[in-house]
mmCIF file of C-alpha atoms in Angstrom:
data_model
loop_
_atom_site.group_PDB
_atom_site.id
_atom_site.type_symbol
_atom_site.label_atom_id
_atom_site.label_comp_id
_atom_site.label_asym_id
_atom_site.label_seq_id
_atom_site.Cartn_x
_atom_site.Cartn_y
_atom_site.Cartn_z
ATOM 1 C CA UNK A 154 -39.184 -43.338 -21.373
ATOM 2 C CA UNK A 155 -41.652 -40.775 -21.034
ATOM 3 C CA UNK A 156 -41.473 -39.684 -17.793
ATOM 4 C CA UNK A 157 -37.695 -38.630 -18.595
ATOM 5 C CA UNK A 158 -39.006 -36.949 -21.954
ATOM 6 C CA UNK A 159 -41.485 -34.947 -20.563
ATOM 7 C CA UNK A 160 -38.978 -33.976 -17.377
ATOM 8 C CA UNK A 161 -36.310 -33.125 -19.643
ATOM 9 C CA UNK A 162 -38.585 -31.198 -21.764
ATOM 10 C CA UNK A 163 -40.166 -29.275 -18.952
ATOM 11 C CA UNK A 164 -36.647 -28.516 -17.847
ATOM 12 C CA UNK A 165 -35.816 -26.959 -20.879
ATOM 13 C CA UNK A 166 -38.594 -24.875 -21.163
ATOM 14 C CA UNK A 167 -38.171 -23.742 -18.035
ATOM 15 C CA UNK A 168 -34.875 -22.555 -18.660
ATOM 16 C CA UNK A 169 -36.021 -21.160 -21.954
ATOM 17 C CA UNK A 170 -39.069 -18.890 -20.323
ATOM 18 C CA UNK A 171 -36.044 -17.244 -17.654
ATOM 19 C CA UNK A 172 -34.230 -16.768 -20.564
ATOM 20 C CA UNK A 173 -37.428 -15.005 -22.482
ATOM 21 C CA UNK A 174 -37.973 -12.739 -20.344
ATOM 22 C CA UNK A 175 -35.791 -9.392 -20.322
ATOM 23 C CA UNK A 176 -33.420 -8.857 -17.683
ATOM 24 C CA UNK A 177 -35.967 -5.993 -15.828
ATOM 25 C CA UNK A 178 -38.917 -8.893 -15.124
ATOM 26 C CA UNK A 179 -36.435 -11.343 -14.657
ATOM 27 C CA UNK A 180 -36.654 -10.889 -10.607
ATOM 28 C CA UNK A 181 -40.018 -10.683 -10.771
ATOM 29 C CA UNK A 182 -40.527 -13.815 -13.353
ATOM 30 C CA UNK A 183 -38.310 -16.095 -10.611
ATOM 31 C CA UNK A 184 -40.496 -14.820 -7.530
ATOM 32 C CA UNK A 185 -43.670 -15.562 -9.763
ATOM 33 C CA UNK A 186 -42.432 -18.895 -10.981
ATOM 34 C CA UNK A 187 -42.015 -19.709 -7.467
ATOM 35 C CA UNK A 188 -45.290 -19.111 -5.936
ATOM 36 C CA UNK A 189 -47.014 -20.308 -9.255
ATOM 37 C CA UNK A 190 -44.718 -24.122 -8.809
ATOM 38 C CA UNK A 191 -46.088 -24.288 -5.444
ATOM 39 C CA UNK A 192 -48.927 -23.320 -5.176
ATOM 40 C CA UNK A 193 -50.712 -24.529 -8.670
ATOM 41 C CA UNK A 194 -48.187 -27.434 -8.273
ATOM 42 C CA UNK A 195 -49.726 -28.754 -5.425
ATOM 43 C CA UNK A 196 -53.441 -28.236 -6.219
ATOM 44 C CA UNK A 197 -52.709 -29.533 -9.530
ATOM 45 C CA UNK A 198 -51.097 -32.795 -7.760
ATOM 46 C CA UNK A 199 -54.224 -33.198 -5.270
ATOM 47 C CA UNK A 200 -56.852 -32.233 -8.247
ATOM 48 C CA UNK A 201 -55.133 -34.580 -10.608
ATOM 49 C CA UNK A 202 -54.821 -37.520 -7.652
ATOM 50 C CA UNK A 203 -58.586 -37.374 -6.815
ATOM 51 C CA UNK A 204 -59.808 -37.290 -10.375
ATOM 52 C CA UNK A 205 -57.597 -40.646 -11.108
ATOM 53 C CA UNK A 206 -58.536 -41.902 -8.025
ATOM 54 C CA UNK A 207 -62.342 -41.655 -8.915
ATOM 55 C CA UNK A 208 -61.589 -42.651 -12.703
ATOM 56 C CA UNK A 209 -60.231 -45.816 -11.700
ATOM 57 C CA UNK A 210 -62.851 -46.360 -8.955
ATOM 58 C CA UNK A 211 -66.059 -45.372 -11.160
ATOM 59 C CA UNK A 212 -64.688 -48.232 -14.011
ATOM 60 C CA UNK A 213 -62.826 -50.343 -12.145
ATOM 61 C CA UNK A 214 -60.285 -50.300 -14.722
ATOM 62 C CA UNK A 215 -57.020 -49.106 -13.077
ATOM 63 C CA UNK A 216 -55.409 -47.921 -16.548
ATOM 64 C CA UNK A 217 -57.993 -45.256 -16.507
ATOM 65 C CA UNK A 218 -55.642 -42.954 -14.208
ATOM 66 C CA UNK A 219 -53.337 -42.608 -16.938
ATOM 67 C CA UNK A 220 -55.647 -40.630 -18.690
ATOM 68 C CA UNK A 221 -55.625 -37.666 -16.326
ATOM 69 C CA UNK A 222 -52.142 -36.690 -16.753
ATOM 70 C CA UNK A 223 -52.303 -37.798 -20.865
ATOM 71 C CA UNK A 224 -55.000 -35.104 -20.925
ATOM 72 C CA UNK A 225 -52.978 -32.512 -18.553
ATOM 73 C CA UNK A 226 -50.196 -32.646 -20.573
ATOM 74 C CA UNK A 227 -52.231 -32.353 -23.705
ATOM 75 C CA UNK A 228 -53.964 -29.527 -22.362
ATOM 76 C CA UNK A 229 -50.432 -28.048 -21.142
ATOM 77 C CA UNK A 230 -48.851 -27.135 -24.768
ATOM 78 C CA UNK A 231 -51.362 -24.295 -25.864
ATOM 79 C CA UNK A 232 -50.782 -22.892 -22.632
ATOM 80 C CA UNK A 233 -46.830 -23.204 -22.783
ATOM 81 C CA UNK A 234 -47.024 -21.937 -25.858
ATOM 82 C CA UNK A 235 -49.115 -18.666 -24.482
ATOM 83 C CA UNK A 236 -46.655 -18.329 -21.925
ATOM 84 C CA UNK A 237 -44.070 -17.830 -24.707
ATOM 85 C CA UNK A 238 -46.303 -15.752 -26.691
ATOM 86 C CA UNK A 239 -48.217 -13.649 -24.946
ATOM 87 C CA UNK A 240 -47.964 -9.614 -25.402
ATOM 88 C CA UNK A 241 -48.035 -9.158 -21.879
ATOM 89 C CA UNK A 242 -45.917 -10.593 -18.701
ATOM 90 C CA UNK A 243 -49.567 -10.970 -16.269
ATOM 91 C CA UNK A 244 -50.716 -12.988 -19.519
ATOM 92 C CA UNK A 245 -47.558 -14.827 -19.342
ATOM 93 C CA UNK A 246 -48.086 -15.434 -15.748
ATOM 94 C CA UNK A 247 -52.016 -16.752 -16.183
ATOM 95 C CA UNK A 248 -50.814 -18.993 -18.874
ATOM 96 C CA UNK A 249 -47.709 -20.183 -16.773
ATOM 97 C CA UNK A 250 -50.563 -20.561 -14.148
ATOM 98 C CA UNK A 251 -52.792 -22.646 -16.326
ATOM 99 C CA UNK A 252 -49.659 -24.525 -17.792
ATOM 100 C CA UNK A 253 -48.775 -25.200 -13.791
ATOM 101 C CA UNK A 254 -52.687 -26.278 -13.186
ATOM 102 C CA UNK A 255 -52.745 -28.639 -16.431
ATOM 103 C CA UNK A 256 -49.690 -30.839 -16.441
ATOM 104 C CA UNK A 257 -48.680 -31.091 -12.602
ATOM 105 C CA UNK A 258 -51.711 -33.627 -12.282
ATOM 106 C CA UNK A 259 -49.494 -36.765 -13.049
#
């Protein structure tokens, strides 16, 4: 159940944030969004893999892993919210970045 919240929710707010942004950034939002998916994506994935690999390793306790992603996604909704928010589009973007870094860790 919450693996389909949370995509369906990050779906919509991706839609939302192409939306938010006026038509003249838009081409520059999608070529952003891009390089920001990959790239903080996959560090995210690799950062976040290692950490819960080490959690459950240091305790022994295997349900320790969940906690990384708990906390990424935690950590993610200030930073959504910034991207939303922010007076600038490169603060957008380092928010979007940090968003990118926080919750891909699952």
């Amino acid at each position: 159940i919450d693996g389909g919240s949370r995509s369906s929710s990050v779906s919509c707010l991706f839609r939302m944030s192409a939306l938010f942004f006026s038509l003249h950034v838009q081409a520059q939002f999608a070529v952003s969004n891009a390089v920001l998916v990959a790239a903080a994506g996959s560090l995210s994935t690799i950062g976040g893999g290692a950490l819960a690999d080490a959690l459950t390793r240091r305790g022994r306790q295997p349900d320790r892993a969940l906690l990384v992603p708990l906390c990424g996604s935690m950590l993610a909704v200030p930073l959504w919210l910034g991207v939303l928010q922010a007076r600038s589009f490169s603060m957008s973007m380092a928010c979007l970045l940090g968003a990118y870094l926080a919750a891909e860790c699952w």
